[in-house]
Amino acid sequence: LVTGLAGLLAGACSMALGEWLSVSTTRESYQRQIKTEADELEQVPEEEEEELALIYQAKGLPEDQAKALAQQLIANKETALDTLVREELGIDPDELGGSAWAAAGTSFLLFAIGAIFPVAPYFVLAGLPAVIASLAASGLALFLIGAGTTLFTGLGVWFCGLRQLLIGFAAAGVTFGVGKLIGVAVTG
């Protein structure tokens, strides 16, 4: 039980920190790309104007209209930068990846909720019955989570549920196998 709770806490913390780092790094990368684009706009505005014209030509505007639009956009540096960032880089400068802290908190919570299923039976059972109940609770949770993804994917409930169940049990099998190799056993 203590090992399970420690694993739950360690895993949730690891997932939260990884999510925080991922969102923060993405935001920093976007900010750097925007800064680079701003520098280019300041140093070589004619090249940026040409890039904008080419972007709009690629979207189907005739060359003369694309050049006129690019010239109009470049006249206002703020509008030009916003447009270049959106059109050239594909970045929405108003949304640079959300809150790293919110992502970390959500990741922590979701991992902890998912990890409680295999741990919960050990609060009331011991030995082999706890192991069997843990496997059953884990299997049910995995299947239901997979089935729930059909709300977003439109795929079949059985397909998604079984896929999640098989992948989850495969991951658990690898973890169990590594434990066996290094001499760790689940005793209940």
mmCIF file of N, CA and C in Angstrom, residues 70-154:
data_model
loop_
_atom_site.group_PDB
_atom_site.id
_atom_site.type_symbol
_atom_site.label_atom_id
_atom_site.label_comp_id
_atom_site.label_asym_id
_atom_site.label_seq_id
_atom_site.Cartn_x
_atom_site.Cartn_y
_atom_site.Cartn_z
ATOM 1 N N ALA A 70 0.394 43.212 -48.770
ATOM 2 C CA ALA A 70 1.629 43.125 -47.979
ATOM 3 C C ALA A 70 2.167 44.518 -47.678
ATOM 4 N N GLN A 71 2.133 45.395 -48.660
ATOM 5 C CA GLN A 71 2.622 46.768 -48.470
ATOM 6 C C GLN A 71 1.776 47.496 -47.419
ATOM 7 N N GLN A 72 0.480 47.287 -47.479
ATOM 8 C CA GLN A 72 -0.431 47.910 -46.511
ATOM 9 C C GLN A 72 -0.162 47.376 -45.097
ATOM 10 N N LEU A 73 0.043 46.078 -44.972
ATOM 11 C CA LEU A 73 0.296 45.475 -43.657
ATOM 12 C C LEU A 73 1.633 45.926 -43.080
ATOM 13 N N ILE A 74 2.654 46.003 -43.896
ATOM 14 C CA ILE A 74 3.994 46.380 -43.439
ATOM 15 C C ILE A 74 4.023 47.821 -42.937
ATOM 16 N N ALA A 75 3.111 48.643 -43.430
ATOM 17 C CA ALA A 75 3.081 50.056 -43.024
ATOM 18 C C ALA A 75 2.857 50.214 -41.520
ATOM 19 N N ASN A 76 2.175 49.252 -40.911
ATOM 20 C CA ASN A 76 1.945 49.280 -39.462
ATOM 21 C C ASN A 76 2.727 48.119 -38.854
ATOM 22 N N LYS A 77 3.804 48.420 -38.129
ATOM 23 C CA LYS A 77 4.716 47.376 -37.612
ATOM 24 C C LYS A 77 3.989 46.364 -36.721
ATOM 25 N N GLU A 78 3.077 46.851 -35.887
ATOM 26 C CA GLU A 78 2.367 45.948 -34.975
ATOM 27 C C GLU A 78 1.482 44.971 -35.755
ATOM 28 N N THR A 79 0.751 45.497 -36.723
ATOM 29 C CA THR A 79 -0.093 44.647 -37.563
ATOM 30 C C THR A 79 0.764 43.696 -38.391
ATOM 31 N N ALA A 80 1.873 44.221 -38.907
ATOM 32 C CA ALA A 80 2.774 43.391 -39.711
ATOM 33 C C ALA A 80 3.316 42.228 -38.890
ATOM 34 N N LEU A 81 3.767 42.516 -37.674
ATOM 35 C CA LEU A 81 4.319 41.450 -36.828
ATOM 36 C C LEU A 81 3.249 40.418 -36.496
ATOM 37 N N ASP A 82 2.067 40.883 -36.110
ATOM 38 C CA ASP A 82 0.979 39.965 -35.779
ATOM 39 C C ASP A 82 0.657 39.068 -36.976
ATOM 40 N N THR A 83 0.599 39.662 -38.151
ATOM 41 C CA THR A 83 0.277 38.902 -39.362
ATOM 42 C C THR A 83 1.387 37.916 -39.712
ATOM 43 N N LEU A 84 2.635 38.357 -39.641
ATOM 44 C CA LEU A 84 3.758 37.461 -39.942
ATOM 45 C C LEU A 84 3.810 36.287 -38.969
ATOM 46 N N VAL A 85 3.591 36.575 -37.709
ATOM 47 C CA VAL A 85 3.632 35.513 -36.699
ATOM 48 C C VAL A 85 2.535 34.489 -36.966
ATOM 49 N N ARG A 86 1.356 34.968 -37.297
ATOM 50 C CA ARG A 86 0.240 34.052 -37.558
ATOM 51 C C ARG A 86 0.404 33.313 -38.891
ATOM 52 N N GLU A 87 0.732 34.066 -39.944
ATOM 53 C CA GLU A 87 0.753 33.491 -41.290
ATOM 54 C C GLU A 87 2.036 32.726 -41.613
ATOM 55 N N GLU A 88 3.173 33.275 -41.213
ATOM 56 C CA GLU A 88 4.450 32.636 -41.549
ATOM 57 C C GLU A 88 4.821 31.554 -40.541
ATOM 58 N N LEU A 89 4.679 31.875 -39.256
ATOM 59 C CA LEU A 89 5.100 30.937 -38.214
ATOM 60 C C LEU A 89 3.978 29.998 -37.774
ATOM 61 N N GLY A 90 2.736 30.382 -38.035
ATOM 62 C CA GLY A 90 1.609 29.563 -37.593
ATOM 63 C C GLY A 90 1.386 29.624 -36.096
ATOM 64 N N ILE A 91 1.768 30.742 -35.481
ATOM 65 C CA ILE A 91 1.637 30.914 -34.032
ATOM 66 C C ILE A 91 0.570 31.962 -33.759
ATOM 67 N N ASP A 92 -0.308 31.662 -32.818
ATOM 68 C CA ASP A 92 -1.279 32.655 -32.354
ATOM 69 C C ASP A 92 -0.626 33.399 -31.196
ATOM 70 N N PRO A 93 -0.225 34.657 -31.409
ATOM 71 C CA PRO A 93 0.493 35.381 -30.348
ATOM 72 C C PRO A 93 -0.360 35.665 -29.115
ATOM 73 N N ASP A 94 -1.673 35.525 -29.249
ATOM 74 C CA ASP A 94 -2.554 35.735 -28.103
ATOM 75 C C ASP A 94 -2.669 34.488 -27.233
ATOM 76 N N GLU A 95 -2.237 33.355 -27.764
ATOM 77 C CA GLU A 95 -2.346 32.085 -27.044
ATOM 78 C C GLU A 95 -1.056 31.314 -27.250
ATOM 79 N N LEU A 96 -0.136 31.456 -26.325
ATOM 80 C CA LEU A 96 1.183 30.829 -26.474
ATOM 81 C C LEU A 96 1.307 29.529 -25.686
ATOM 82 N N GLY A 97 0.243 28.778 -25.589
ATOM 83 C CA GLY A 97 0.329 27.471 -24.961
ATOM 84 C C GLY A 97 -0.368 27.342 -23.629
ATOM 85 N N GLY A 98 -1.026 28.364 -23.164
ATOM 86 C CA GLY A 98 -1.752 28.270 -21.907
ATOM 87 C C GLY A 98 -0.840 28.368 -20.703
ATOM 88 N N SER A 99 -1.429 28.145 -19.558
ATOM 89 C CA SER A 99 -0.709 28.256 -18.291
ATOM 90 C C SER A 99 0.054 26.971 -17.980
ATOM 91 N N ALA A 100 1.344 27.107 -17.742
ATOM 92 C CA ALA A 100 2.157 25.943 -17.377
ATOM 93 C C ALA A 100 1.699 25.373 -16.039
ATOM 94 N N TRP A 101 1.300 26.260 -15.121
ATOM 95 C CA TRP A 101 0.852 25.798 -13.802
ATOM 96 C C TRP A 101 -0.477 25.058 -13.891
ATOM 97 N N ALA A 102 -1.394 25.554 -14.712
ATOM 98 C CA ALA A 102 -2.679 24.866 -14.881
ATOM 99 C C ALA A 102 -2.464 23.500 -15.528
ATOM 100 N N ALA A 103 -1.586 23.444 -16.521
ATOM 101 C CA ALA A 103 -1.286 22.168 -17.176
ATOM 102 C C ALA A 103 -0.662 21.190 -16.189
ATOM 103 N N ALA A 104 0.248 21.691 -15.355
ATOM 104 C CA ALA A 104 0.903 20.835 -14.355
ATOM 105 C C ALA A 104 -0.110 20.319 -13.341
ATOM 106 N N GLY A 105 -0.973 21.198 -12.869
ATOM 107 C CA GLY A 105 -1.991 20.792 -11.893
ATOM 108 C C GLY A 105 -2.944 19.761 -12.464
ATOM 109 N N THR A 106 -3.365 19.979 -13.692
ATOM 110 C CA THR A 106 -4.268 19.039 -14.347
ATOM 111 C C THR A 106 -3.590 17.690 -14.538
ATOM 112 N N SER A 107 -2.349 17.708 -14.968
ATOM 113 C CA SER A 107 -1.604 16.472 -15.177
ATOM 114 C C SER A 107 -1.439 15.702 -13.867
ATOM 115 N N PHE A 108 -1.084 16.432 -12.796
ATOM 116 C CA PHE A 108 -0.934 15.810 -11.476
ATOM 117 C C PHE A 108 -2.244 15.139 -11.063
ATOM 118 N N LEU A 109 -3.334 15.889 -11.169
ATOM 119 C CA LEU A 109 -4.635 15.389 -10.731
ATOM 120 C C LEU A 109 -5.073 14.175 -11.545
ATOM 121 N N LEU A 110 -4.953 14.257 -12.862
ATOM 122 C CA LEU A 110 -5.386 13.142 -13.703
ATOM 123 C C LEU A 110 -4.537 11.896 -13.485
ATOM 124 N N PHE A 111 -3.225 12.079 -13.312
ATOM 125 C CA PHE A 111 -2.376 10.924 -13.034
ATOM 126 C C PHE A 111 -2.774 10.296 -11.696
ATOM 127 N N ALA A 112 -2.970 11.128 -10.684
ATOM 128 C CA ALA A 112 -3.326 10.618 -9.355
ATOM 129 C C ALA A 112 -4.657 9.874 -9.392
ATOM 130 N N ILE A 113 -5.628 10.421 -10.115
ATOM 131 C CA ILE A 113 -6.927 9.748 -10.226
ATOM 132 C C ILE A 113 -6.755 8.391 -10.903
ATOM 133 N N GLY A 114 -6.001 8.366 -11.998
ATOM 134 C CA GLY A 114 -5.780 7.100 -12.697
ATOM 135 C C GLY A 114 -5.003 6.096 -11.866
ATOM 136 N N ALA A 115 -4.058 6.588 -11.083
ATOM 137 C CA ALA A 115 -3.209 5.694 -10.289
ATOM 138 C C ALA A 115 -3.908 5.164 -9.047
ATOM 139 N N ILE A 116 -4.994 5.785 -8.633
ATOM 140 C CA ILE A 116 -5.673 5.318 -7.419
ATOM 141 C C ILE A 116 -6.382 3.977 -7.662
ATOM 142 N N PHE A 117 -6.765 3.693 -8.908
ATOM 143 C CA PHE A 117 -7.496 2.452 -9.187
ATOM 144 C C PHE A 117 -6.704 1.197 -8.831
ATOM 145 N N PRO A 118 -5.447 1.071 -9.239
ATOM 146 C CA PRO A 118 -4.715 -0.132 -8.836
ATOM 147 C C PRO A 118 -4.328 -0.139 -7.357
ATOM 148 N N VAL A 119 -4.300 1.021 -6.717
ATOM 149 C CA VAL A 119 -3.899 1.102 -5.309
ATOM 150 C C VAL A 119 -5.084 0.878 -4.366
ATOM 151 N N ALA A 120 -6.269 1.335 -4.749
ATOM 152 C CA ALA A 120 -7.440 1.319 -3.863
ATOM 153 C C ALA A 120 -7.745 -0.047 -3.233
ATOM 154 N N PRO A 121 -7.680 -1.155 -3.973
ATOM 155 C CA PRO A 121 -8.001 -2.441 -3.344
ATOM 156 C C PRO A 121 -7.117 -2.776 -2.143
ATOM 157 N N TYR A 122 -5.905 -2.250 -2.117
ATOM 158 C CA TYR A 122 -4.984 -2.547 -1.020
ATOM 159 C C TYR A 122 -5.392 -1.866 0.281
ATOM 160 N N PHE A 123 -6.324 -0.929 0.219
ATOM 161 C CA PHE A 123 -6.842 -0.315 1.447
ATOM 162 C C PHE A 123 -7.713 -1.295 2.230
ATOM 163 N N VAL A 124 -8.339 -2.244 1.521
ATOM 164 C CA VAL A 124 -9.277 -3.157 2.181
ATOM 165 C C VAL A 124 -8.907 -4.632 2.039
ATOM 166 N N LEU A 125 -7.968 -4.953 1.164
ATOM 167 C CA LEU A 125 -7.589 -6.343 0.936
ATOM 168 C C LEU A 125 -6.084 -6.508 1.072
ATOM 169 N N ALA A 126 -5.662 -7.768 1.159
ATOM 170 C CA ALA A 126 -4.229 -8.072 1.216
ATOM 171 C C ALA A 126 -3.970 -9.323 0.384
ATOM 172 N N GLY A 127 -2.710 -9.557 0.065
ATOM 173 C CA GLY A 127 -2.307 -10.770 -0.629
ATOM 174 C C GLY A 127 -2.886 -10.887 -2.023
ATOM 175 N N LEU A 128 -3.127 -12.148 -2.427
ATOM 176 C CA LEU A 128 -3.620 -12.429 -3.770
ATOM 177 C C LEU A 128 -4.963 -11.760 -4.067
ATOM 178 N N PRO A 129 -5.919 -11.743 -3.125
ATOM 179 C CA PRO A 129 -7.180 -11.036 -3.419
ATOM 180 C C PRO A 129 -6.961 -9.557 -3.771
ATOM 181 N N ALA A 130 -6.004 -8.910 -3.114
ATOM 182 C CA ALA A 130 -5.710 -7.501 -3.417
ATOM 183 C C ALA A 130 -5.124 -7.368 -4.820
ATOM 184 N N VAL A 131 -4.242 -8.300 -5.191
ATOM 185 C CA VAL A 131 -3.640 -8.267 -6.527
ATOM 186 C C VAL A 131 -4.721 -8.448 -7.593
ATOM 187 N N ILE A 132 -5.598 -9.425 -7.391
ATOM 188 C CA ILE A 132 -6.675 -9.690 -8.357
ATOM 189 C C ILE A 132 -7.613 -8.486 -8.451
ATOM 190 N N ALA A 133 -8.001 -7.928 -7.300
ATOM 191 C CA ALA A 133 -8.881 -6.756 -7.301
ATOM 192 C C ALA A 133 -8.193 -5.555 -7.952
ATOM 193 N N SER A 134 -6.902 -5.427 -7.736
ATOM 194 C CA SER A 134 -6.146 -4.332 -8.345
ATOM 195 C C SER A 134 -6.129 -4.468 -9.866
ATOM 196 N N LEU A 135 -5.892 -5.685 -10.349
ATOM 197 C CA LEU A 135 -5.910 -5.926 -11.794
ATOM 198 C C LEU A 135 -7.294 -5.652 -12.380
ATOM 199 N N ALA A 136 -8.339 -6.099 -11.679
ATOM 200 C CA ALA A 136 -9.704 -5.875 -12.160
ATOM 201 C C ALA A 136 -10.046 -4.385 -12.175
ATOM 202 N N ALA A 137 -9.708 -3.679 -11.104
ATOM 203 C CA ALA A 137 -9.988 -2.236 -11.042
ATOM 204 C C ALA A 137 -9.208 -1.490 -12.122
ATOM 205 N N SER A 138 -7.963 -1.884 -12.308
ATOM 206 C CA SER A 138 -7.139 -1.248 -13.345
ATOM 207 C C SER A 138 -7.708 -1.512 -14.729
ATOM 208 N N GLY A 139 -8.085 -2.762 -14.972
ATOM 209 C CA GLY A 139 -8.651 -3.120 -16.272
ATOM 210 C C GLY A 139 -9.935 -2.363 -16.565
ATOM 211 N N LEU A 140 -10.807 -2.290 -15.571
ATOM 212 C CA LEU A 140 -12.063 -1.564 -15.745
ATOM 213 C C LEU A 140 -11.797 -0.083 -16.015
ATOM 214 N N ALA A 141 -10.908 0.504 -15.236
ATOM 215 C CA ALA A 141 -10.586 1.928 -15.417
ATOM 216 C C ALA A 141 -9.979 2.173 -16.792
ATOM 217 N N LEU A 142 -9.053 1.322 -17.206
ATOM 218 C CA LEU A 142 -8.431 1.485 -18.522
ATOM 219 C C LEU A 142 -9.470 1.387 -19.636
ATOM 220 N N PHE A 143 -10.345 0.380 -19.535
ATOM 221 C CA PHE A 143 -11.371 0.221 -20.563
ATOM 222 C C PHE A 143 -12.289 1.439 -20.612
ATOM 223 N N LEU A 144 -12.733 1.918 -19.449
ATOM 224 C CA LEU A 144 -13.644 3.069 -19.410
ATOM 225 C C LEU A 144 -12.983 4.346 -19.934
ATOM 226 N N ILE A 145 -11.719 4.536 -19.612
ATOM 227 C CA ILE A 145 -10.998 5.704 -20.139
ATOM 228 C C ILE A 145 -10.912 5.614 -21.659
ATOM 229 N N GLY A 146 -10.545 4.444 -22.160
ATOM 230 C CA GLY A 146 -10.478 4.259 -23.611
ATOM 231 C C GLY A 146 -11.834 4.459 -24.264
ATOM 232 N N ALA A 147 -12.878 3.888 -23.659
ATOM 233 C CA ALA A 147 -14.228 4.053 -24.199
ATOM 234 C C ALA A 147 -14.626 5.524 -24.193
ATOM 235 N N GLY A 148 -14.200 6.246 -23.174
ATOM 236 C CA GLY A 148 -14.514 7.674 -23.087
ATOM 237 C C GLY A 148 -13.891 8.497 -24.195
ATOM 238 N N THR A 149 -12.789 8.015 -24.744
ATOM 239 C CA THR A 149 -12.146 8.779 -25.824
ATOM 240 C C THR A 149 -12.999 8.811 -27.082
ATOM 241 N N THR A 150 -13.989 7.925 -27.170
ATOM 242 C CA THR A 150 -14.861 7.933 -28.351
ATOM 243 C C THR A 150 -15.638 9.240 -28.461
ATOM 244 N N LEU A 151 -15.803 9.936 -27.347
ATOM 245 C CA LEU A 151 -16.469 11.239 -27.390
ATOM 246 C C LEU A 151 -15.684 12.231 -28.237
ATOM 247 N N PHE A 152 -14.366 12.040 -28.328
ATOM 248 C CA PHE A 152 -13.499 12.952 -29.075
ATOM 249 C C PHE A 152 -13.090 12.398 -30.432
ATOM 250 N N THR A 153 -13.064 11.064 -30.554
ATOM 251 C CA THR A 153 -12.554 10.462 -31.788
ATOM 252 C C THR A 153 -13.641 9.983 -32.733
ATOM 253 N N GLY A 154 -14.811 9.655 -32.188
ATOM 254 C CA GLY A 154 -15.871 9.110 -33.016
ATOM 255 C C GLY A 154 -15.656 7.649 -33.376
#
